[in-house]
mmCIF file of C-alpha atoms in Angstrom:
data_model
loop_
_atom_site.group_PDB
_atom_site.id
_atom_site.type_symbol
_atom_site.label_atom_id
_atom_site.label_comp_id
_atom_site.label_asym_id
_atom_site.label_seq_id
_atom_site.Cartn_x
_atom_site.Cartn_y
_atom_site.Cartn_z
ATOM 1 C CA MET A 1 13.538 -17.859 10.803
ATOM 2 C CA PHE A 2 13.942 -14.375 9.681
ATOM 3 C CA ALA A 3 16.865 -11.840 9.851
ATOM 4 C CA ARG A 4 16.387 -9.136 12.557
ATOM 5 C CA SER A 5 16.252 -5.578 11.382
ATOM 6 C CA THR A 6 17.235 -2.502 13.587
ATOM 7 C CA PRO A 7 16.565 1.089 13.076
ATOM 8 C CA THR A 8 19.275 2.779 11.016
ATOM 9 C CA SER A 9 20.810 5.848 12.764
ATOM 10 C CA ILE A 10 20.518 9.338 11.109
ATOM 11 C CA PRO A 11 23.731 10.113 9.420
ATOM 12 C CA ASP A 12 26.014 12.963 10.486
ATOM 13 C CA PRO A 13 25.288 16.414 9.149
ATOM 14 C CA PRO A 14 27.447 17.585 6.259
ATOM 15 C CA PRO A 15 30.742 19.441 7.083
ATOM 16 C CA SER A 16 29.189 22.659 5.669
ATOM 17 C CA ALA A 17 26.377 22.724 8.162
ATOM 18 C CA ALA A 18 26.462 25.612 10.660
ATOM 19 C CA PRO A 19 28.052 24.903 14.128
ATOM 20 C CA SER A 20 24.692 25.650 15.772
ATOM 21 C CA LEU A 21 23.003 22.878 13.499
ATOM 22 C CA ARG A 22 25.822 20.411 14.340
ATOM 23 C CA ARG A 23 25.227 20.916 18.116
ATOM 24 C CA ALA A 24 21.459 20.586 17.563
ATOM 25 C CA TRP A 25 22.061 17.387 15.673
ATOM 26 C CA SER A 26 23.958 15.813 18.666
ATOM 27 C CA ALA A 27 21.133 16.729 21.058
ATOM 28 C CA ALA A 28 18.095 15.770 18.958
ATOM 29 C CA PRO A 29 19.066 14.201 15.530
ATOM 30 C CA ALA A 30 15.539 13.723 14.318
ATOM 31 C CA ALA A 31 14.547 17.420 14.855
ATOM 32 C CA ALA A 32 17.820 18.584 13.359
ATOM 33 C CA ALA A 33 17.399 16.392 10.301
ATOM 34 C CA ILE A 34 14.104 18.145 9.684
ATOM 35 C CA ALA A 35 15.687 21.461 10.137
ATOM 36 C CA LEU A 36 18.506 20.669 7.709
ATOM 37 C CA ILE A 37 15.972 19.729 5.081
ATOM 38 C CA THR A 38 14.100 22.876 5.650
ATOM 39 C CA LEU A 39 17.362 25.018 5.378
ATOM 40 C CA LEU A 40 18.156 23.132 2.061
ATOM 41 C CA GLY A 41 14.811 24.493 0.647
ATOM 42 C CA GLY A 42 12.257 22.117 1.978
ATOM 43 C CA SER A 43 12.385 19.489 -0.834
ATOM 44 C CA GLY A 44 15.600 17.683 0.176
ATOM 45 C CA LEU A 45 16.212 17.162 -3.686
ATOM 46 C CA HIS A 46 19.734 17.165 -4.953
ATOM 47 C CA ALA A 47 20.343 18.133 -8.591
ATOM 48 C CA ALA A 48 22.090 14.908 -9.370
ATOM 49 C CA GLU A 49 18.945 13.011 -7.993
ATOM 50 C CA ALA A 50 16.132 15.080 -9.477
ATOM 51 C CA GLY A 51 14.085 13.291 -12.002
ATOM 52 C CA ALA A 52 16.265 10.053 -11.724
ATOM 53 C CA ARG A 53 15.547 6.659 -10.541
ATOM 54 C CA ALA A 54 18.315 4.490 -9.147
ATOM 55 C CA ALA A 55 16.296 1.345 -8.270
ATOM 56 C CA ASP A 56 13.450 -0.880 -9.637
ATOM 57 C CA PRO A 57 11.526 -0.357 -12.943
ATOM 58 C CA VAL A 58 8.263 1.482 -12.699
ATOM 59 C CA ASP A 59 6.503 -1.333 -14.632
ATOM 60 C CA ALA A 60 7.820 -4.215 -12.552
ATOM 61 C CA MET A 61 5.991 -6.329 -10.005
ATOM 62 C CA ILE A 62 7.913 -6.067 -6.661
ATOM 63 C CA GLY A 63 7.114 -7.268 -3.201
ATOM 64 C CA PHE A 64 4.981 -9.860 -1.543
ATOM 65 C CA ALA A 65 2.898 -10.551 -4.645
ATOM 66 C CA THR A 66 5.990 -12.004 -6.177
ATOM 67 C CA VAL A 67 6.608 -14.710 -3.508
ATOM 68 C CA ASN A 68 6.232 -18.451 -4.225
ATOM 69 C CA ALA A 69 3.812 -19.565 -1.480
ATOM 70 C CA LEU A 70 0.465 -21.074 -0.826
ATOM 71 C CA GLY A 71 0.820 -23.172 -3.950
ATOM 72 C CA GLN A 72 1.055 -20.017 -6.145
ATOM 73 C CA ASN A 73 4.394 -18.973 -7.622
ATOM 74 C CA GLY A 74 4.033 -15.219 -7.849
ATOM 75 C CA THR A 75 1.079 -13.323 -9.351
ATOM 76 C CA THR A 76 0.342 -13.844 -13.093
ATOM 77 C CA GLY A 77 -3.418 -12.896 -13.200
ATOM 78 C CA GLY A 78 -5.058 -13.923 -16.283
ATOM 79 C CA ALA A 79 -1.784 -15.021 -18.142
ATOM 80 C CA GLY A 80 -2.468 -18.081 -20.281
ATOM 81 C CA GLY A 81 -6.183 -17.302 -20.716
ATOM 82 C CA PRO A 82 -8.230 -15.312 -23.317
ATOM 83 C CA THR A 83 -7.918 -11.517 -23.637
ATOM 84 C CA VAL A 84 -11.234 -9.644 -23.884
ATOM 85 C CA THR A 85 -11.972 -6.000 -24.091
ATOM 86 C CA VAL A 86 -15.140 -4.866 -22.214
ATOM 87 C CA THR A 87 -17.031 -1.548 -22.609
ATOM 88 C CA THR A 88 -20.213 -2.173 -20.706
ATOM 89 C CA THR A 89 -21.348 -3.029 -17.221
ATOM 90 C CA ALA A 90 -22.881 -6.267 -18.296
ATOM 91 C CA GLN A 91 -19.619 -7.488 -20.169
ATOM 92 C CA PHE A 92 -17.489 -6.437 -17.224
ATOM 93 C CA LEU A 93 -19.406 -8.286 -14.597
ATOM 94 C CA ASP A 94 -19.751 -11.278 -16.648
ATOM 95 C CA HIS A 95 -15.986 -11.679 -17.268
ATOM 96 C CA ILE A 96 -14.712 -10.858 -13.807
ATOM 97 C CA ALA A 97 -16.867 -13.690 -12.502
ATOM 98 C CA ARG A 98 -15.973 -16.424 -14.898
ATOM 99 C CA PRO A 99 -13.729 -19.273 -13.840
ATOM 100 C CA GLY A 100 -10.383 -19.652 -15.281
ATOM 101 C CA PRO A 101 -7.790 -17.038 -16.294
ATOM 102 C CA TYR A 102 -8.833 -14.059 -18.337
ATOM 103 C CA THR A 103 -7.173 -10.780 -19.133
ATOM 104 C CA ILE A 104 -9.984 -8.185 -19.096
ATOM 105 C CA ARG A 105 -9.224 -4.879 -20.768
ATOM 106 C CA VAL A 106 -11.469 -2.080 -19.559
ATOM 107 C CA SER A 107 -12.222 0.514 -22.245
ATOM 108 C CA GLY A 108 -13.891 3.781 -21.178
ATOM 109 C CA ARG A 109 -16.089 4.385 -18.226
ATOM 110 C CA ILE A 110 -18.190 1.611 -16.590
ATOM 111 C CA THR A 111 -20.779 2.147 -13.949
ATOM 112 C CA LEU A 112 -21.181 -0.445 -11.195
ATOM 113 C CA PRO A 113 -24.795 -0.237 -9.775
ATOM 114 C CA THR A 114 -25.408 -0.360 -6.078
ATOM 115 C CA GLY A 115 -28.069 -2.999 -6.270
ATOM 116 C CA SER A 116 -28.579 -5.267 -3.220
ATOM 117 C CA ASN A 117 -24.835 -5.774 -2.557
ATOM 118 C CA ASP A 118 -23.918 -2.188 -1.753
ATOM 119 C CA GLY A 119 -22.050 -2.112 -5.124
ATOM 120 C CA MET A 120 -19.507 -4.654 -4.389
ATOM 121 C CA TYR A 121 -18.863 -7.252 -7.141
ATOM 122 C CA ASP A 122 -16.871 -10.498 -6.770
ATOM 123 C CA VAL A 123 -13.719 -11.149 -8.752
ATOM 124 C CA ALA A 124 -12.953 -14.812 -9.392
ATOM 125 C CA SER A 125 -9.312 -16.256 -9.376
ATOM 126 C CA ASP A 126 -6.796 -15.856 -12.183
ATOM 127 C CA LYS A 127 -7.780 -12.413 -13.493
ATOM 128 C CA THR A 128 -5.929 -9.420 -14.839
ATOM 129 C CA ILE A 129 -8.128 -6.353 -14.961
ATOM 130 C CA ILE A 130 -6.421 -3.579 -16.777
ATOM 131 C CA GLY A 131 -7.468 -0.269 -18.166
ATOM 132 C CA VAL A 132 -7.009 0.810 -21.806
ATOM 133 C CA GLY A 133 -5.086 4.137 -22.024
ATOM 134 C CA SER A 134 -5.762 6.763 -19.295
ATOM 135 C CA GLY A 135 -9.653 6.856 -19.584
ATOM 136 C CA ALA A 136 -10.711 3.505 -18.096
ATOM 137 C CA ALA A 137 -12.765 3.968 -15.014
ATOM 138 C CA LEU A 138 -15.006 2.142 -12.664
ATOM 139 C CA THR A 139 -17.626 4.266 -10.762
ATOM 140 C CA GLY A 140 -20.371 3.882 -8.239
ATOM 141 C CA GLY A 141 -19.201 0.553 -6.861
ATOM 142 C CA GLY A 142 -16.175 -1.560 -6.123
ATOM 143 C CA LEU A 143 -14.441 -4.943 -6.435
ATOM 144 C CA ASN A 144 -14.588 -7.680 -3.766
ATOM 145 C CA ILE A 145 -11.711 -10.228 -3.880
ATOM 146 C CA GLY A 146 -12.552 -13.019 -1.566
ATOM 147 C CA LEU A 147 -14.994 -15.567 -0.273
ATOM 148 C CA PRO A 148 -18.020 -14.563 1.957
ATOM 149 C CA VAL A 149 -17.068 -13.543 5.501
ATOM 150 C CA ASP A 150 -16.915 -16.502 7.993
ATOM 151 C CA ASP A 151 -15.244 -15.875 11.267
ATOM 152 C CA ASP A 152 -15.129 -19.541 12.040
ATOM 153 C CA VAL A 153 -12.599 -20.143 9.259
ATOM 154 C CA THR A 154 -9.024 -19.519 10.619
ATOM 155 C CA ALA A 155 -6.824 -21.143 7.989
ATOM 156 C CA PRO A 156 -6.617 -20.678 4.288
ATOM 157 C CA PRO A 157 -9.361 -22.759 2.516
ATOM 158 C CA ALA A 158 -8.506 -24.586 -0.598
ATOM 159 C CA ASN A 159 -10.784 -22.364 -2.616
ATOM 160 C CA ALA A 160 -9.341 -19.046 -1.504
ATOM 161 C CA VAL A 161 -9.479 -16.517 -4.085
ATOM 162 C CA HIS A 162 -6.090 -15.783 -5.504
ATOM 163 C CA ASN A 163 -3.891 -14.494 -8.401
ATOM 164 C CA ILE A 164 -5.505 -11.103 -9.141
ATOM 165 C CA ILE A 165 -3.959 -8.118 -10.980
ATOM 166 C CA ILE A 166 -5.859 -4.770 -11.137
ATOM 167 C CA ARG A 167 -4.003 -2.034 -13.042
ATOM 168 C CA ASN A 168 -4.438 1.455 -14.599
ATOM 169 C CA ILE A 169 -8.000 1.968 -13.590
ATOM 170 C CA SER A 170 -9.716 5.047 -12.020
ATOM 171 C CA PHE A 171 -12.037 4.189 -9.161
ATOM 172 C CA SER A 172 -14.381 6.767 -7.843
ATOM 173 C CA GLY A 173 -17.762 7.343 -6.091
ATOM 174 C CA ALA A 174 -17.943 3.759 -4.764
ATOM 175 C CA SER A 175 -20.809 3.368 -2.184
ATOM 176 C CA ASP A 176 -18.621 1.121 -0.066
ATOM 177 C CA ASP A 177 -15.019 0.063 -0.684
ATOM 178 C CA MET A 178 -13.248 0.676 -3.950
ATOM 179 C CA ILE A 179 -11.255 -2.524 -3.637
ATOM 180 C CA ASN A 180 -11.748 -5.047 -0.715
ATOM 181 C CA VAL A 181 -9.530 -8.124 -0.313
ATOM 182 C CA GLN A 182 -10.780 -10.644 2.359
ATOM 183 C CA MET A 183 -10.911 -14.231 3.511
ATOM 184 C CA PHE A 184 -7.509 -15.591 2.913
ATOM 185 C CA SER A 185 -7.254 -14.224 -0.552
ATOM 186 C CA HIS A 186 -3.518 -14.202 -1.673
ATOM 187 C CA HIS A 187 -1.263 -13.118 -4.452
ATOM 188 C CA ILE A 188 -2.892 -9.852 -5.420
ATOM 189 C CA TRP A 189 -1.260 -6.900 -7.200
ATOM 190 C CA ILE A 190 -2.925 -3.416 -7.242
ATOM 191 C CA ASP A 191 -0.944 -1.172 -9.323
ATOM 192 C CA HIS A 192 -1.035 2.180 -11.066
ATOM 193 C CA ASN A 193 -4.648 3.051 -10.290
ATOM 194 C CA ASP A 194 -6.345 6.289 -9.264
ATOM 195 C CA LEU A 195 -8.604 5.996 -6.244
ATOM 196 C CA SER A 196 -10.814 8.695 -4.970
ATOM 197 C CA ASN A 197 -14.205 9.719 -3.400
ATOM 198 C CA GLY A 198 -15.189 6.336 -2.002
ATOM 199 C CA ASP A 199 -17.718 5.948 0.893
ATOM 200 C CA ASP A 200 -15.481 3.636 2.887
ATOM 201 C CA GLY A 201 -12.068 2.191 2.181
ATOM 202 C CA ALA A 202 -9.926 2.732 -0.969
ATOM 203 C CA VAL A 203 -8.090 -0.518 -0.571
ATOM 204 C CA ASP A 204 -8.968 -2.735 2.458
ATOM 205 C CA ILE A 205 -7.131 -5.949 3.102
ATOM 206 C CA LYS A 206 -8.407 -8.156 5.983
ATOM 207 C CA ARG A 207 -9.385 -11.489 7.368
ATOM 208 C CA GLY A 208 -6.081 -13.662 6.632
ATOM 209 C CA SER A 209 -5.275 -12.297 3.157
ATOM 210 C CA ASP A 210 -1.680 -12.623 2.235
ATOM 211 C CA PHE A 211 1.029 -11.961 -0.238
ATOM 212 C CA VAL A 212 -0.241 -8.548 -1.638
ATOM 213 C CA THR A 213 1.601 -5.673 -3.401
ATOM 214 C CA VAL A 214 -0.054 -2.130 -3.691
ATOM 215 C CA SER A 215 2.164 -0.016 -5.796
ATOM 216 C CA TRP A 216 2.251 3.108 -7.896
ATOM 217 C CA ASN A 217 -1.362 4.137 -7.015
ATOM 218 C CA ARG A 218 -2.602 7.861 -6.472
ATOM 219 C CA PHE A 219 -4.979 8.207 -3.561
ATOM 220 C CA HIS A 220 -6.689 11.611 -3.208
ATOM 221 C CA ASP A 221 -10.047 13.174 -2.227
ATOM 222 C CA HIS A 222 -10.569 10.293 0.182
ATOM 223 C CA ASP A 223 -10.618 9.702 3.892
ATOM 224 C CA LYS A 224 -10.123 6.141 5.017
ATOM 225 C CA THR A 225 -7.546 4.997 2.554
ATOM 226 C CA LEU A 226 -5.714 1.722 3.463
ATOM 227 C CA LEU A 227 -7.100 -0.658 6.191
ATOM 228 C CA LEU A 228 -4.965 -3.764 6.936
ATOM 229 C CA SER A 229 -6.912 -6.048 9.330
ATOM 230 C CA HIS A 230 -10.504 -4.958 10.020
ATOM 231 C CA ASP A 231 -10.766 -4.925 13.931
ATOM 232 C CA GLU A 232 -9.219 -5.735 17.192
ATOM 233 C CA ASP A 233 -10.856 -9.258 17.327
ATOM 234 C CA ALA A 234 -9.281 -10.466 13.971
ATOM 235 C CA GLY A 235 -6.241 -12.103 15.470
ATOM 236 C CA PRO A 236 -7.205 -15.787 14.925
ATOM 237 C CA GLN A 237 -7.367 -15.102 11.106
ATOM 238 C CA ASP A 238 -4.625 -12.372 10.736
ATOM 239 C CA ILE A 239 -1.801 -13.346 13.057
ATOM 240 C CA GLY A 240 1.145 -14.707 10.957
ATOM 241 C CA ARG A 241 -0.555 -13.304 7.626
ATOM 242 C CA LEU A 242 -1.334 -10.045 5.973
ATOM 243 C CA ARG A 243 2.180 -9.780 4.391
ATOM 244 C CA VAL A 244 1.901 -6.748 2.233
ATOM 245 C CA THR A 245 4.176 -4.342 0.322
ATOM 246 C CA TYR A 246 3.153 -0.737 -0.222
ATOM 247 C CA HIS A 247 5.573 1.115 -2.391
ATOM 248 C CA HIS A 248 5.655 4.219 -4.571
ATOM 249 C CA ASN A 249 2.211 5.237 -3.757
ATOM 250 C CA TYR A 250 1.104 8.995 -3.927
ATOM 251 C CA PHE A 251 -0.942 9.944 -0.942
ATOM 252 C CA ASP A 252 -2.205 13.235 -2.450
ATOM 253 C CA ALA A 253 -3.960 14.944 0.543
ATOM 254 C CA SER A 254 -5.782 11.720 1.308
ATOM 255 C CA ASP A 255 -6.586 11.907 5.041
ATOM 256 C CA GLN A 256 -5.708 8.815 7.063
ATOM 257 C CA ARG A 257 -4.771 5.203 7.032
ATOM 258 C CA HIS A 258 -1.587 4.823 5.038
ATOM 259 C CA PRO A 259 -1.847 2.054 6.085
ATOM 260 C CA ARG A 260 -3.700 1.495 9.349
ATOM 261 C CA VAL A 261 -2.403 -1.910 10.444
ATOM 262 C CA ARG A 262 -3.368 -4.550 13.027
ATOM 263 C CA PHE A 263 -1.705 -8.065 13.661
ATOM 264 C CA ALA A 264 0.065 -8.202 10.277
ATOM 265 C CA ASN A 265 3.133 -10.413 10.323
ATOM 266 C CA LEU A 266 5.367 -8.122 8.259
ATOM 267 C CA VAL A 267 4.401 -4.899 6.183
ATOM 268 C CA HIS A 268 6.948 -3.114 3.999
ATOM 269 C CA VAL A 269 6.129 0.550 3.434
ATOM 270 C CA TYR A 270 8.687 2.141 1.205
ATOM 271 C CA ASN A 271 9.239 5.042 -1.196
ATOM 272 C CA ASN A 272 5.820 6.418 -0.650
ATOM 273 C CA TYR A 273 4.984 10.024 -1.052
ATOM 274 C CA TYR A 274 2.881 11.547 1.793
ATOM 275 C CA ARG A 275 1.432 14.981 1.084
ATOM 276 C CA ASP A 276 -0.761 16.911 3.499
ATOM 277 C CA ASN A 277 -2.314 13.902 5.581
ATOM 278 C CA SER A 278 -3.516 13.855 8.986
ATOM 279 C CA TYR A 279 -1.547 10.745 9.729
ATOM 280 C CA GLY A 280 0.554 8.291 7.782
ATOM 281 C CA ILE A 281 1.067 4.858 9.234
ATOM 282 C CA ALA A 282 -0.374 3.406 12.379
ATOM 283 C CA SER A 283 0.804 0.003 13.646
ATOM 284 C CA THR A 284 -1.192 -1.703 16.440
ATOM 285 C CA TYR A 285 -1.824 -5.136 17.983
ATOM 286 C CA ASN A 286 1.953 -6.092 17.559
ATOM 287 C CA ALA A 287 1.830 -5.550 13.833
ATOM 288 C CA GLY A 288 5.393 -5.304 12.368
ATOM 289 C CA VAL A 289 5.954 -2.476 9.793
ATOM 290 C CA LEU A 290 9.232 -1.585 8.107
ATOM 291 C CA VAL A 291 8.994 2.193 7.195
ATOM 292 C CA GLU A 292 11.766 2.846 4.568
ATOM 293 C CA GLY A 293 12.706 5.707 2.280
ATOM 294 C CA ASN A 294 9.454 7.569 2.360
ATOM 295 C CA TYR A 295 8.937 11.280 1.998
ATOM 296 C CA PHE A 296 6.412 12.957 4.427
ATOM 297 C CA TYR A 297 5.355 16.559 3.630
ATOM 298 C CA SER A 298 3.036 18.283 5.913
ATOM 299 C CA VAL A 299 1.775 15.132 7.752
ATOM 300 C CA ASN A 300 0.622 15.704 11.363
ATOM 301 C CA ASN A 301 1.601 12.212 12.533
ATOM 302 C CA PRO A 302 3.887 10.394 10.086
ATOM 303 C CA GLY A 303 3.902 7.043 11.944
ATOM 304 C CA ARG A 304 2.411 5.826 15.193
ATOM 305 C CA VAL A 305 2.598 2.789 17.357
ATOM 306 C CA ASP A 306 0.453 4.208 20.261
ATOM 307 C CA PHE A 307 -2.786 4.442 18.374
ATOM 308 C CA SER A 308 -6.127 3.085 19.733
ATOM 309 C CA GLY A 309 -5.349 -0.384 20.914
ATOM 310 C CA ASP A 310 -2.355 -2.519 21.788
ATOM 311 C CA LEU A 311 0.969 -1.140 20.709
ATOM 312 C CA GLY A 312 2.375 -2.136 17.302
ATOM 313 C CA ARG A 313 6.086 -2.248 16.052
ATOM 314 C CA ILE A 314 7.799 0.110 13.602
ATOM 315 C CA VAL A 315 11.277 0.146 12.483
ATOM 316 C CA GLN A 316 12.114 3.240 10.371
ATOM 317 C CA ARG A 317 15.138 4.011 8.227
ATOM 318 C CA ASP A 318 15.995 6.738 5.694
ATOM 319 C CA ASN A 319 12.744 8.671 5.800
ATOM 320 C CA ILE A 320 12.451 12.453 5.302
ATOM 321 C CA LEU A 321 9.981 14.555 7.133
ATOM 322 C CA VAL A 322 9.302 18.110 6.204
ATOM 323 C CA ASP A 323 6.852 20.387 7.982
ATOM 324 C CA CYS A 324 5.586 17.451 10.099
ATOM 325 C CA ASN A 325 4.334 17.976 13.614
ATOM 326 C CA HIS A 326 5.675 14.732 15.222
ATOM 327 C CA PRO A 327 8.473 12.197 14.431
ATOM 328 C CA ILE A 328 7.904 8.623 13.433
ATOM 329 C CA GLU A 329 7.290 6.632 16.503
ATOM 330 C CA THR A 330 9.331 3.426 16.681
ATOM 331 C CA ARG A 331 9.226 0.338 18.807
ATOM 332 C CA GLY A 332 10.582 -3.161 18.770
ATOM 333 C CA THR A 333 12.128 -5.054 15.765
ATOM 334 C CA VAL A 334 10.788 -6.142 12.477
ATOM 335 C CA PRO A 335 11.829 -8.913 10.208
ATOM 336 C CA ASP A 336 13.521 -7.972 6.920
ATOM 337 C CA PRO A 337 11.169 -8.297 3.932
ATOM 338 C CA ARG A 338 14.235 -8.969 1.703
ATOM 339 C CA THR A 339 14.185 -12.390 3.348
ATOM 340 C CA TYR A 340 11.186 -12.923 0.978
ATOM 341 C CA TYR A 341 11.872 -10.903 -2.152
ATOM 342 C CA SER A 342 14.371 -8.499 -3.698
ATOM 343 C CA SER A 343 13.823 -4.751 -3.690
ATOM 344 C CA THR A 344 16.018 -1.644 -3.827
ATOM 345 C CA ALA A 345 14.708 1.515 -2.344
ATOM 346 C CA ASP A 346 15.142 4.808 -4.075
ATOM 347 C CA PRO A 347 16.593 7.704 -2.135
ATOM 348 C CA ALA A 348 13.783 9.372 -0.132
ATOM 349 C CA SER A 349 14.935 12.745 -1.447
ATOM 350 C CA SER A 350 13.808 11.641 -5.162
ATOM 351 C CA VAL A 351 10.380 10.414 -3.935
ATOM 352 C CA PRO A 352 8.538 13.852 -4.603
ATOM 353 C CA THR A 353 9.823 13.846 -7.992
ATOM 354 C CA ILE A 354 9.468 10.154 -9.210
ATOM 355 C CA VAL A 355 6.219 9.112 -7.360
ATOM 356 C CA PRO A 356 3.838 11.824 -8.698
ATOM 357 C CA ALA A 357 5.377 11.425 -12.327
ATOM 358 C CA GLY A 358 4.908 7.649 -12.211
ATOM 359 C CA ALA A 359 1.810 7.040 -10.060
ATOM 360 C CA GLY A 360 -1.655 6.716 -11.216
ATOM 361 C CA VAL A 361 -3.325 5.940 -14.570
ATOM 362 C CA GLY A 362 -1.895 6.401 -18.139
ATOM 363 C CA LYS A 363 1.710 5.734 -16.929
ATOM 364 C CA ILE A 364 2.179 2.184 -17.969
#
């Protein structure tokens, strides 16, 4: 059904490279590539590429959230419904729970109380939640996108939550997750947010959820960042689903799970900037992950397929590793996500410039 993708070989070193480096390249190309980048000054940036983007617009929706599937043609959020501006907790919680499409503009700082639900508040289908300016914030709690957990449900229900856009909001201090997507929710776009200091996950996607894009977010001062599938018993709900695109996110000294994946049918991780993390990507339980055009700086383990459980699959191409202790582990083959949607990766060398400049709040 899908075109097969195979790892792209590392290109030959430039003619100007020293003979010793060219010999090293032949013996161990991955290590030699890292050495060459270090010799070029550590960043791998070329003057012609610095500050330039050659590919998709910063403000565009790209990836699995754009796909026509499950009765939803892409992700439109609250388009076609009323637009409201909320400034209080009561107004915010009222409007995110209403049926029908709404565009909800968040103005200023809103506190989500812990209450009896551990601070997690349900978002109904067909909503755009977007911050006004650079000061919109949700603190103390998080957003839940999905029906209540039911392990006996193993196919998308007719009333699955769907068509949600969350953009340009700072999340911090959540007593549980900051954003949780569960129970076959689909067509979700999480874009240009700032997420920090949550108690559990920053963005967790699990229990059969599908067709999600997580783009241009900044994650910092946080431990467990991106979980994709919640545990090793989740196969009945997750196998063949969890199609997620992660692109142009800034993992700014966040610790782990960028993402940590089980079972997922196909995950596209491209053009993200990893800086000072314990590990980048972990693929387990036969999950398929394409790791493409990312820049890893000071990451102990950039990508793993042998990580707590059954082996996963990773295909990697055109990534840059600087001051990393291990290479990206690869295994198996992965379908090409461009079977589903169009995207063009930026050169990995430009990622340290374009991603911090474009990720997070106040950029759209």
